[in-house]
Amino acid sequence: MNLVLIGAPGSGKGTLANALSKKFNLVHISTGDLLRDEINNQTKLGVIAKELIKKGDFVSDDLIIKMVENRLREKTGNGFILDGFPRTINQFNIMDKSIKIDKAIYLDVDQNTIIERLSSRLICPICKTVYSSKKYYKDYCENCGTKLQIREDDNIDSIQSRLTIFENQTKPIVDCFRKQNKLLVLEGDISPEETLRKVEKALNEVKN
Ligand code: ADP
C-alpha cells in the first residue's frame, strides 16, 4: 500500500506517518527529513537546500524528484508513505506517471492551530520524534536521548511564508487526488490518536 500525506506545515503529517508506518509496516519517506539529513551531512544538495529551507522557500522540483526516486530504489517493505511530496502540481504530474499511489490523506488544520504548534515545536534530529515545548519540559529525546532542536525554519517569517506557499502551490494537488477518487480528508484539530483511528478505518476498507 502506497500513501501520500498532504497538509500544511505543522498539520501533523510526520506524527501520523510515524504511527502508520509502524501499524502497516510501511516506509516513511519525508522529503523534509531527507533534506535536513543532506544539510547535516553537508552534501552538495544540502548546501543548496540550507538557505532555501531557512527562508521557507521550496527546493527545485528536479532536485526533489531525483532525491525521491533514489530513495524509492531502496527497499520499501509493504509499501511507503510519502510525506512532503508531491508539493507542487509539477511534482504531482511527474509522480503520477511513474509511482503508484493507493490513497492520499489530507490533514486540514486551521492556520491559528498551526502557528501555535510550529512556534513551540521541538524535534529530535536523530529519530525525528516531534515534541511541543508547551507539553514536554525536557531537553532530551525520550526515545533516543539526543538533545532536542528547534528547526531553523520554525520562525514566524518562515512559518508565514510556508503557509502562503502551501495555499498557492500545494493545496491544488488535493483536487488532483480527489479527481482520481483517492482522497481521504480529515478535518479540524483532532488528537493524533483519533486521527490514526479514522485513517486506519479508511485504509482497512481499501485493503478489503
Ligand atoms: P514543513 O511541512 O513543516 O514545512 P518539511 O519538513 O516537510 O516541512 O519540509 C521542510 C522544507 O523542505 C520545506 O519548507 C521546503 O523548503 C523543503 N521541501 C520539502 N519537501 C519539498 C518538496 N517536495 N518540494 C520542494 N521543497 C521541499
mmCIF file with all atom_site columns, C-alpha atoms in Angstrom, residues 6-206:
data_model
loop_
_atom_site.group_PDB
_atom_site.id
_atom_site.type_symbol
_atom_site.label_atom_id
_atom_site.label_alt_id
_atom_site.label_comp_id
_atom_site.label_asym_id
_atom_site.label_entity_id
_atom_site.label_seq_id
_atom_site.pdbx_PDB_ins_code
_atom_site.Cartn_x
_atom_site.Cartn_y
_atom_site.Cartn_z
_atom_site.occupancy
_atom_site.B_iso_or_equiv
_atom_site.pdbx_formal_charge
_atom_site.auth_seq_id
_atom_site.auth_comp_id
_atom_site.auth_asym_id
_atom_site.auth_atom_id
_atom_site.pdbx_PDB_model_num
ATOM 1   C CA . ILE A 1 6   ? -0.811  16.267 2.348   1.00 0.00 ? 6   ILE A CA 1
ATOM 2   C CA . GLY A 1 7   ? -1.139  19.062 4.866   1.00 0.00 ? 7   GLY A CA 1
ATOM 3   C CA . ALA A 1 8   ? 0.218   22.470 5.764   1.00 0.00 ? 8   ALA A CA 1
ATOM 4   C CA . PRO A 1 9   ? 3.435   22.580 7.785   1.00 0.00 ? 9   PRO A CA 1
ATOM 5   C CA . GLY A 1 10  ? 2.553   21.580 11.338  1.00 0.00 ? 10  GLY A CA 1
ATOM 6   C CA . SER A 1 11  ? -0.651  19.778 10.347  1.00 0.00 ? 11  SER A CA 1
ATOM 7   C CA . GLY A 1 12  ? 0.640   16.549 11.870  1.00 0.00 ? 12  GLY A CA 1
ATOM 8   C CA . LYS A 1 13  ? 1.875   14.669 8.791   1.00 0.00 ? 13  LYS A CA 1
ATOM 9   C CA . GLY A 1 14  ? 5.059   13.479 10.460  1.00 0.00 ? 14  GLY A CA 1
ATOM 10  C CA . THR A 1 15  ? 3.335   12.193 13.599  1.00 0.00 ? 15  THR A CA 1
ATOM 11  C CA . LEU A 1 16  ? 0.662   10.379 11.570  1.00 0.00 ? 16  LEU A CA 1
ATOM 12  C CA . ALA A 1 17  ? 3.260   8.943  9.164   1.00 0.00 ? 17  ALA A CA 1
ATOM 13  C CA . ASN A 1 18  ? 5.276   7.509  12.076  1.00 0.00 ? 18  ASN A CA 1
ATOM 14  C CA . ALA A 1 19  ? 2.213   5.826  13.548  1.00 0.00 ? 19  ALA A CA 1
ATOM 15  C CA . LEU A 1 20  ? 1.003   4.477  10.179  1.00 0.00 ? 20  LEU A CA 1
ATOM 16  C CA . SER A 1 21  ? 4.426   3.186  9.212   1.00 0.00 ? 21  SER A CA 1
ATOM 17  C CA . LYS A 1 22  ? 4.567   1.065  12.395  1.00 0.00 ? 22  LYS A CA 1
ATOM 18  C CA . LYS A 1 23  ? 0.972   -0.147 12.093  1.00 0.00 ? 23  LYS A CA 1
ATOM 19  C CA . PHE A 1 24  ? 1.114   -1.180 8.419   1.00 0.00 ? 24  PHE A CA 1
ATOM 20  C CA . ASN A 1 25  ? 4.857   -1.801 8.083   1.00 0.00 ? 25  ASN A CA 1
ATOM 21  C CA . LEU A 1 26  ? 5.345   0.983  5.549   1.00 0.00 ? 26  LEU A CA 1
ATOM 22  C CA . VAL A 1 27  ? 8.499   3.005  4.917   1.00 0.00 ? 27  VAL A CA 1
ATOM 23  C CA . HIS A 1 28  ? 8.119   6.664  5.919   1.00 0.00 ? 28  HIS A CA 1
ATOM 24  C CA . ILE A 1 29  ? 9.717   8.902  3.293   1.00 0.00 ? 29  ILE A CA 1
ATOM 25  C CA . SER A 1 30  ? 9.782   12.523 4.445   1.00 0.00 ? 30  SER A CA 1
ATOM 26  C CA . THR A 1 31  ? 11.386  14.860 1.915   1.00 0.00 ? 31  THR A CA 1
ATOM 27  C CA . GLY A 1 32  ? 11.914  17.431 4.707   1.00 0.00 ? 32  GLY A CA 1
ATOM 28  C CA . ASP A 1 33  ? 13.816  14.865 6.822   1.00 0.00 ? 33  ASP A CA 1
ATOM 29  C CA . LEU A 1 34  ? 15.831  13.676 3.803   1.00 0.00 ? 34  LEU A CA 1
ATOM 30  C CA . LEU A 1 35  ? 16.794  17.307 3.058   1.00 0.00 ? 35  LEU A CA 1
ATOM 31  C CA . ARG A 1 36  ? 17.742  18.004 6.682   1.00 0.00 ? 36  ARG A CA 1
ATOM 32  C CA . ASP A 1 37  ? 19.965  14.873 6.624   1.00 0.00 ? 37  ASP A CA 1
ATOM 33  C CA . GLU A 1 38  ? 21.616  16.212 3.447   1.00 0.00 ? 38  GLU A CA 1
ATOM 34  C CA . ILE A 1 39  ? 22.196  19.542 5.244   1.00 0.00 ? 39  ILE A CA 1
ATOM 35  C CA . ASN A 1 40  ? 23.674  17.843 8.331   1.00 0.00 ? 40  ASN A CA 1
ATOM 36  C CA . ASN A 1 41  ? 25.958  15.757 6.103   1.00 0.00 ? 41  ASN A CA 1
ATOM 37  C CA . GLN A 1 42  ? 26.963  18.911 4.184   1.00 0.00 ? 42  GLN A CA 1
ATOM 38  C CA . THR A 1 43  ? 26.378  17.316 0.772   1.00 0.00 ? 43  THR A CA 1
ATOM 39  C CA . LYS A 1 44  ? 26.132  19.360 -2.463  1.00 0.00 ? 44  LYS A CA 1
ATOM 40  C CA . LEU A 1 45  ? 22.335  19.163 -2.282  1.00 0.00 ? 45  LEU A CA 1
ATOM 41  C CA . GLY A 1 46  ? 22.413  20.064 1.422   1.00 0.00 ? 46  GLY A CA 1
ATOM 42  C CA . VAL A 1 47  ? 24.375  23.257 0.759   1.00 0.00 ? 47  VAL A CA 1
ATOM 43  C CA . ILE A 1 48  ? 21.831  24.344 -1.895  1.00 0.00 ? 48  ILE A CA 1
ATOM 44  C CA . ALA A 1 49  ? 18.853  23.390 0.284   1.00 0.00 ? 49  ALA A CA 1
ATOM 45  C CA . LYS A 1 50  ? 20.029  25.048 3.515   1.00 0.00 ? 50  LYS A CA 1
ATOM 46  C CA . GLU A 1 51  ? 19.375  28.684 2.597   1.00 0.00 ? 51  GLU A CA 1
ATOM 47  C CA . LEU A 1 52  ? 16.108  27.962 0.761   1.00 0.00 ? 52  LEU A CA 1
ATOM 48  C CA . ILE A 1 53  ? 14.668  25.983 3.663   1.00 0.00 ? 53  ILE A CA 1
ATOM 49  C CA . LYS A 1 54  ? 15.671  28.576 6.243   1.00 0.00 ? 54  LYS A CA 1
ATOM 50  C CA . LYS A 1 55  ? 13.625  31.184 4.339   1.00 0.00 ? 55  LYS A CA 1
ATOM 51  C CA . GLY A 1 56  ? 10.695  28.782 3.889   1.00 0.00 ? 56  GLY A CA 1
ATOM 52  C CA . ASP A 1 57  ? 11.176  28.524 0.096   1.00 0.00 ? 57  ASP A CA 1
ATOM 53  C CA . PHE A 1 58  ? 10.898  25.306 -1.892  1.00 0.00 ? 58  PHE A CA 1
ATOM 54  C CA . VAL A 1 59  ? 13.836  23.316 -3.211  1.00 0.00 ? 59  VAL A CA 1
ATOM 55  C CA . SER A 1 60  ? 13.644  22.866 -7.017  1.00 0.00 ? 60  SER A CA 1
ATOM 56  C CA . ASP A 1 61  ? 11.390  20.122 -8.396  1.00 0.00 ? 61  ASP A CA 1
ATOM 57  C CA . ASP A 1 62  ? 14.293  18.474 -10.259 1.00 0.00 ? 62  ASP A CA 1
ATOM 58  C CA . LEU A 1 63  ? 16.392  18.025 -7.134  1.00 0.00 ? 63  LEU A CA 1
ATOM 59  C CA . ILE A 1 64  ? 13.439  16.780 -5.074  1.00 0.00 ? 64  ILE A CA 1
ATOM 60  C CA . ILE A 1 65  ? 12.312  14.292 -7.714  1.00 0.00 ? 65  ILE A CA 1
ATOM 61  C CA . LYS A 1 66  ? 15.839  12.855 -8.038  1.00 0.00 ? 66  LYS A CA 1
ATOM 62  C CA . MET A 1 67  ? 16.062  12.525 -4.256  1.00 0.00 ? 67  MET A CA 1
ATOM 63  C CA . VAL A 1 68  ? 12.683  10.726 -4.001  1.00 0.00 ? 68  VAL A CA 1
ATOM 64  C CA . GLU A 1 69  ? 13.484  8.405  -6.917  1.00 0.00 ? 69  GLU A CA 1
ATOM 65  C CA . ASN A 1 70  ? 16.794  7.477  -5.283  1.00 0.00 ? 70  ASN A CA 1
ATOM 66  C CA . ARG A 1 71  ? 15.035  6.687  -2.032  1.00 0.00 ? 71  ARG A CA 1
ATOM 67  C CA . LEU A 1 72  ? 12.394  4.578  -3.782  1.00 0.00 ? 72  LEU A CA 1
ATOM 68  C CA . ARG A 1 73  ? 15.128  2.430  -5.360  1.00 0.00 ? 73  ARG A CA 1
ATOM 69  C CA . GLU A 1 74  ? 15.864  1.115  -1.847  1.00 0.00 ? 74  GLU A CA 1
ATOM 70  C CA . LYS A 1 75  ? 13.607  -1.493 -0.203  1.00 0.00 ? 75  LYS A CA 1
ATOM 71  C CA . THR A 1 76  ? 10.136  -0.280 0.795   1.00 0.00 ? 76  THR A CA 1
ATOM 72  C CA . GLY A 1 77  ? 8.619   -3.379 2.515   1.00 0.00 ? 77  GLY A CA 1
ATOM 73  C CA . ASN A 1 78  ? 4.817   -3.432 2.289   1.00 0.00 ? 78  ASN A CA 1
ATOM 74  C CA . GLY A 1 79  ? 4.812   -0.015 0.637   1.00 0.00 ? 79  GLY A CA 1
ATOM 75  C CA . PHE A 1 80  ? 5.577   3.563  1.598   1.00 0.00 ? 80  PHE A CA 1
ATOM 76  C CA . ILE A 1 81  ? 4.197   6.835  2.912   1.00 0.00 ? 81  ILE A CA 1
ATOM 77  C CA . LEU A 1 82  ? 5.260   9.965  1.068   1.00 0.00 ? 82  LEU A CA 1
ATOM 78  C CA . ASP A 1 83  ? 5.319   12.922 3.472   1.00 0.00 ? 83  ASP A CA 1
ATOM 79  C CA . GLY A 1 84  ? 6.093   16.293 1.857   1.00 0.00 ? 84  GLY A CA 1
ATOM 80  C CA . PHE A 1 85  ? 5.977   15.024 -1.729  1.00 0.00 ? 85  PHE A CA 1
ATOM 81  C CA . PRO A 1 86  ? 4.361   15.852 -4.137  1.00 0.00 ? 86  PRO A CA 1
ATOM 82  C CA . ARG A 1 87  ? 4.215   19.504 -3.118  1.00 0.00 ? 87  ARG A CA 1
ATOM 83  C CA . THR A 1 88  ? 3.576   21.192 -6.473  1.00 0.00 ? 88  THR A CA 1
ATOM 84  C CA . ILE A 1 89  ? 1.384   20.341 -9.480  1.00 0.00 ? 89  ILE A CA 1
ATOM 85  C CA . ASN A 1 90  ? 4.538   19.658 -11.479 1.00 0.00 ? 90  ASN A CA 1
ATOM 86  C CA . GLN A 1 91  ? 5.755   17.160 -8.849  1.00 0.00 ? 91  GLN A CA 1
ATOM 87  C CA . PHE A 1 92  ? 2.283   15.563 -8.864  1.00 0.00 ? 92  PHE A CA 1
ATOM 88  C CA . ASN A 1 93  ? 2.320   15.121 -12.662 1.00 0.00 ? 93  ASN A CA 1
ATOM 89  C CA . ILE A 1 94  ? 5.770   13.533 -12.625 1.00 0.00 ? 94  ILE A CA 1
ATOM 90  C CA . MET A 1 95  ? 4.821   11.244 -9.732  1.00 0.00 ? 95  MET A CA 1
ATOM 91  C CA . ASP A 1 96  ? 1.561   10.294 -11.429 1.00 0.00 ? 96  ASP A CA 1
ATOM 92  C CA . LYS A 1 97  ? 3.432   8.882  -14.448 1.00 0.00 ? 97  LYS A CA 1
ATOM 93  C CA . SER A 1 98  ? 5.762   6.602  -12.516 1.00 0.00 ? 98  SER A CA 1
ATOM 94  C CA . ILE A 1 99  ? 4.674   5.993  -8.899  1.00 0.00 ? 99  ILE A CA 1
ATOM 95  C CA . LYS A 1 100 ? 1.522   4.057  -7.987  1.00 0.00 ? 100 LYS A CA 1
ATOM 96  C CA . ILE A 1 101 ? -0.426  5.678  -5.131  1.00 0.00 ? 101 ILE A CA 1
ATOM 97  C CA . ASP A 1 102 ? -3.392  3.981  -3.406  1.00 0.00 ? 102 ASP A CA 1
ATOM 98  C CA . LYS A 1 103 ? -4.613  6.763  -1.157  1.00 0.00 ? 103 LYS A CA 1
ATOM 99  C CA . ALA A 1 104 ? -3.848  10.418 -0.356  1.00 0.00 ? 104 ALA A CA 1
ATOM 100 C CA . ILE A 1 105 ? -4.681  11.713 3.113   1.00 0.00 ? 105 ILE A CA 1
ATOM 101 C CA . TYR A 1 106 ? -5.250  15.458 3.502   1.00 0.00 ? 106 TYR A CA 1
ATOM 102 C CA . LEU A 1 107 ? -4.943  16.849 7.043   1.00 0.00 ? 107 LEU A CA 1
ATOM 103 C CA . ASP A 1 108 ? -6.997  20.044 7.028   1.00 0.00 ? 108 ASP A CA 1
ATOM 104 C CA . VAL A 1 109 ? -5.993  22.067 10.097  1.00 0.00 ? 109 VAL A CA 1
ATOM 105 C CA . ASP A 1 110 ? -6.675  25.786 10.674  1.00 0.00 ? 110 ASP A CA 1
ATOM 106 C CA . GLN A 1 111 ? -3.890  28.366 10.498  1.00 0.00 ? 111 GLN A CA 1
ATOM 107 C CA . ASN A 1 112 ? -4.051  29.534 14.137  1.00 0.00 ? 112 ASN A CA 1
ATOM 108 C CA . THR A 1 113 ? -3.552  25.999 15.414  1.00 0.00 ? 113 THR A CA 1
ATOM 109 C CA . ILE A 1 114 ? -0.646  25.581 13.016  1.00 0.00 ? 114 ILE A CA 1
ATOM 110 C CA . ILE A 1 115 ? 1.121   28.775 14.052  1.00 0.00 ? 115 ILE A CA 1
ATOM 111 C CA . GLU A 1 116 ? 0.757   27.809 17.717  1.00 0.00 ? 116 GLU A CA 1
ATOM 112 C CA . ARG A 1 117 ? 2.132   24.304 17.079  1.00 0.00 ? 117 ARG A CA 1
ATOM 113 C CA . LEU A 1 118 ? 5.090   25.398 14.964  1.00 0.00 ? 118 LEU A CA 1
ATOM 114 C CA . SER A 1 119 ? 6.175   28.117 17.348  1.00 0.00 ? 119 SER A CA 1
ATOM 115 C CA . SER A 1 120 ? 6.504   25.550 20.156  1.00 0.00 ? 120 SER A CA 1
ATOM 116 C CA . ARG A 1 121 ? 7.833   22.627 18.085  1.00 0.00 ? 121 ARG A CA 1
ATOM 117 C CA . LEU A 1 122 ? 10.961  20.715 19.163  1.00 0.00 ? 122 LEU A CA 1
ATOM 118 C CA . ILE A 1 123 ? 12.424  17.895 17.081  1.00 0.00 ? 123 ILE A CA 1
ATOM 119 C CA . CYS A 1 124 ? 14.857  15.070 17.648  1.00 0.00 ? 124 CYS A CA 1
ATOM 120 C CA . PRO A 1 125 ? 17.454  15.322 14.842  1.00 0.00 ? 125 PRO A CA 1
ATOM 121 C CA . ILE A 1 126 ? 18.157  11.569 15.045  1.00 0.00 ? 126 ILE A CA 1
ATOM 122 C CA . CYS A 1 127 ? 14.859  9.663  15.395  1.00 0.00 ? 127 CYS A CA 1
ATOM 123 C CA . LYS A 1 128 ? 12.745  12.647 14.170  1.00 0.00 ? 128 LYS A CA 1
ATOM 124 C CA . THR A 1 129 ? 10.248  12.490 17.049  1.00 0.00 ? 129 THR A CA 1
ATOM 125 C CA . VAL A 1 130 ? 8.318   15.752 17.399  1.00 0.00 ? 130 VAL A CA 1
ATOM 126 C CA . TYR A 1 131 ? 7.563   17.397 20.783  1.00 0.00 ? 131 TYR A CA 1
ATOM 127 C CA . SER A 1 132 ? 5.861   20.578 21.932  1.00 0.00 ? 132 SER A CA 1
ATOM 128 C CA . SER A 1 133 ? 7.720   22.792 24.400  1.00 0.00 ? 133 SER A CA 1
ATOM 129 C CA . LYS A 1 134 ? 4.300   23.519 25.928  1.00 0.00 ? 134 LYS A CA 1
ATOM 130 C CA . LYS A 1 135 ? 3.792   19.878 26.892  1.00 0.00 ? 135 LYS A CA 1
ATOM 131 C CA . TYR A 1 136 ? 7.296   18.412 27.121  1.00 0.00 ? 136 TYR A CA 1
ATOM 132 C CA . TYR A 1 137 ? 9.715   20.087 29.501  1.00 0.00 ? 137 TYR A CA 1
ATOM 133 C CA . LYS A 1 138 ? 12.912  18.061 28.991  1.00 0.00 ? 138 LYS A CA 1
ATOM 134 C CA . ASP A 1 139 ? 15.800  18.957 26.659  1.00 0.00 ? 139 ASP A CA 1
ATOM 135 C CA . TYR A 1 140 ? 16.453  15.387 25.525  1.00 0.00 ? 140 TYR A CA 1
ATOM 136 C CA . CYS A 1 141 ? 14.521  12.928 23.350  1.00 0.00 ? 141 CYS A CA 1
ATOM 137 C CA . GLU A 1 142 ? 12.588  10.373 25.331  1.00 0.00 ? 142 GLU A CA 1
ATOM 138 C CA . ASN A 1 143 ? 13.282  7.641  22.705  1.00 0.00 ? 143 ASN A CA 1
ATOM 139 C CA . CYS A 1 144 ? 16.979  8.041  21.981  1.00 0.00 ? 144 CYS A CA 1
ATOM 140 C CA . GLY A 1 145 ? 18.363  10.597 24.447  1.00 0.00 ? 145 GLY A CA 1
ATOM 141 C CA . THR A 1 146 ? 19.503  13.065 21.748  1.00 0.00 ? 146 THR A CA 1
ATOM 142 C CA . LYS A 1 147 ? 19.395  16.796 22.523  1.00 0.00 ? 147 LYS A CA 1
ATOM 143 C CA . LEU A 1 148 ? 16.234  18.299 21.018  1.00 0.00 ? 148 LEU A CA 1
ATOM 144 C CA . GLN A 1 149 ? 16.393  21.145 18.491  1.00 0.00 ? 149 GLN A CA 1
ATOM 145 C CA . ILE A 1 150 ? 14.191  23.954 17.230  1.00 0.00 ? 150 ILE A CA 1
ATOM 146 C CA . ARG A 1 151 ? 14.016  23.785 13.422  1.00 0.00 ? 151 ARG A CA 1
ATOM 147 C CA . GLU A 1 152 ? 15.737  26.740 11.757  1.00 0.00 ? 152 GLU A CA 1
ATOM 148 C CA . ASP A 1 153 ? 12.606  27.357 9.646   1.00 0.00 ? 153 ASP A CA 1
ATOM 149 C CA . ASP A 1 154 ? 10.223  27.407 12.632  1.00 0.00 ? 154 ASP A CA 1
ATOM 150 C CA . ASN A 1 155 ? 10.463  31.197 12.991  1.00 0.00 ? 155 ASN A CA 1
ATOM 151 C CA . ILE A 1 156 ? 7.439   33.400 12.376  1.00 0.00 ? 156 ILE A CA 1
ATOM 152 C CA . ASP A 1 157 ? 8.587   34.832 8.991   1.00 0.00 ? 157 ASP A CA 1
ATOM 153 C CA . SER A 1 158 ? 9.332   31.441 7.566   1.00 0.00 ? 158 SER A CA 1
ATOM 154 C CA . ILE A 1 159 ? 6.125   29.946 9.012   1.00 0.00 ? 159 ILE A CA 1
ATOM 155 C CA . GLN A 1 160 ? 4.011   32.651 7.301   1.00 0.00 ? 160 GLN A CA 1
ATOM 156 C CA . SER A 1 161 ? 5.827   32.154 4.028   1.00 0.00 ? 161 SER A CA 1
ATOM 157 C CA . ARG A 1 162 ? 5.416   28.336 4.169   1.00 0.00 ? 162 ARG A CA 1
ATOM 158 C CA . LEU A 1 163 ? 1.689   28.716 4.865   1.00 0.00 ? 163 LEU A CA 1
ATOM 159 C CA . THR A 1 164 ? 1.226   31.030 1.863   1.00 0.00 ? 164 THR A CA 1
ATOM 160 C CA . ILE A 1 165 ? 3.234   28.734 -0.403  1.00 0.00 ? 165 ILE A CA 1
ATOM 161 C CA . PHE A 1 166 ? 1.178   25.786 0.848   1.00 0.00 ? 166 PHE A CA 1
ATOM 162 C CA . GLU A 1 167 ? -2.109  27.526 -0.054  1.00 0.00 ? 167 GLU A CA 1
ATOM 163 C CA . ASN A 1 168 ? -0.893  28.556 -3.523  1.00 0.00 ? 168 ASN A CA 1
ATOM 164 C CA . GLN A 1 169 ? 1.258   25.662 -4.660  1.00 0.00 ? 169 GLN A CA 1
ATOM 165 C CA . THR A 1 170 ? 0.436   22.542 -2.657  1.00 0.00 ? 170 THR A CA 1
ATOM 166 C CA . LYS A 1 171 ? -3.284  22.723 -1.909  1.00 0.00 ? 171 LYS A CA 1
ATOM 167 C CA . PRO A 1 172 ? -4.228  22.439 -5.615  1.00 0.00 ? 172 PRO A CA 1
ATOM 168 C CA . ILE A 1 173 ? -2.921  18.849 -5.625  1.00 0.00 ? 173 ILE A CA 1
ATOM 169 C CA . VAL A 1 174 ? -5.705  17.901 -3.179  1.00 0.00 ? 174 VAL A CA 1
ATOM 170 C CA . ASP A 1 175 ? -8.120  18.241 -6.117  1.00 0.00 ? 175 ASP A CA 1
ATOM 171 C CA . CYS A 1 176 ? -5.912  16.103 -8.352  1.00 0.00 ? 176 CYS A CA 1
ATOM 172 C CA . PHE A 1 177 ? -6.230  13.219 -5.880  1.00 0.00 ? 177 PHE A CA 1
ATOM 173 C CA . ARG A 1 178 ? -9.952  13.927 -5.426  1.00 0.00 ? 178 ARG A CA 1
ATOM 174 C CA . LYS A 1 179 ? -10.492 13.531 -9.189  1.00 0.00 ? 179 LYS A CA 1
ATOM 175 C CA . GLN A 1 180 ? -8.696  10.183 -9.022  1.00 0.00 ? 180 GLN A CA 1
ATOM 176 C CA . ASN A 1 181 ? -11.004 9.066  -6.173  1.00 0.00 ? 181 ASN A CA 1
ATOM 177 C CA . LYS A 1 182 ? -8.059  8.549  -3.879  1.00 0.00 ? 182 LYS A CA 1
ATOM 178 C CA . LEU A 1 183 ? -8.642  11.342 -1.380  1.00 0.00 ? 183 LEU A CA 1
ATOM 179 C CA . LEU A 1 184 ? -9.345  10.991 2.327   1.00 0.00 ? 184 LEU A CA 1
ATOM 180 C CA . VAL A 1 185 ? -9.875  14.344 4.118   1.00 0.00 ? 185 VAL A CA 1
ATOM 181 C CA . LEU A 1 186 ? -9.507  14.655 7.890   1.00 0.00 ? 186 LEU A CA 1
ATOM 182 C CA . GLU A 1 187 ? -10.892 17.955 9.036   1.00 0.00 ? 187 GLU A CA 1
ATOM 183 C CA . GLY A 1 188 ? -10.037 20.030 12.042  1.00 0.00 ? 188 GLY A CA 1
ATOM 184 C CA . ASP A 1 189 ? -7.936  19.783 15.073  1.00 0.00 ? 189 ASP A CA 1
ATOM 185 C CA . ILE A 1 190 ? -8.403  16.226 16.348  1.00 0.00 ? 190 ILE A CA 1
ATOM 186 C CA . SER A 1 191 ? -5.927  14.330 18.531  1.00 0.00 ? 191 SER A CA 1
ATOM 187 C CA . PRO A 1 192 ? -3.204  12.160 16.946  1.00 0.00 ? 192 PRO A CA 1
ATOM 188 C CA . GLU A 1 193 ? -4.951  9.047  18.358  1.00 0.00 ? 193 GLU A CA 1
ATOM 189 C CA . GLU A 1 194 ? -8.300  9.975  16.833  1.00 0.00 ? 194 GLU A CA 1
ATOM 190 C CA . THR A 1 195 ? -6.610  10.820 13.504  1.00 0.00 ? 195 THR A CA 1
ATOM 191 C CA . LEU A 1 196 ? -4.909  7.441  13.450  1.00 0.00 ? 196 LEU A CA 1
ATOM 192 C CA . ARG A 1 197 ? -8.157  5.620  14.258  1.00 0.00 ? 197 ARG A CA 1
ATOM 193 C CA . LYS A 1 198 ? -10.029 7.317  11.394  1.00 0.00 ? 198 LYS A CA 1
ATOM 194 C CA . VAL A 1 199 ? -7.241  6.700  8.889   1.00 0.00 ? 199 VAL A CA 1
ATOM 195 C CA . GLU A 1 200 ? -6.908  3.047  9.913   1.00 0.00 ? 200 GLU A CA 1
ATOM 196 C CA . LYS A 1 201 ? -10.616 2.506  9.391   1.00 0.00 ? 201 LYS A CA 1
ATOM 197 C CA . ALA A 1 202 ? -10.487 4.028  5.901   1.00 0.00 ? 202 ALA A CA 1
ATOM 198 C CA . LEU A 1 203 ? -7.335  2.100  4.961   1.00 0.00 ? 203 LEU A CA 1
ATOM 199 C CA . ASN A 1 204 ? -8.729  -1.218 6.125   1.00 0.00 ? 204 ASN A CA 1
ATOM 200 C CA . GLU A 1 205 ? -11.609 -0.570 3.723   1.00 0.00 ? 205 GLU A CA 1
ATOM 201 C CA . VAL A 1 206 ? -9.042  -0.011 0.914   1.00 0.00 ? 206 VAL A CA 1
#
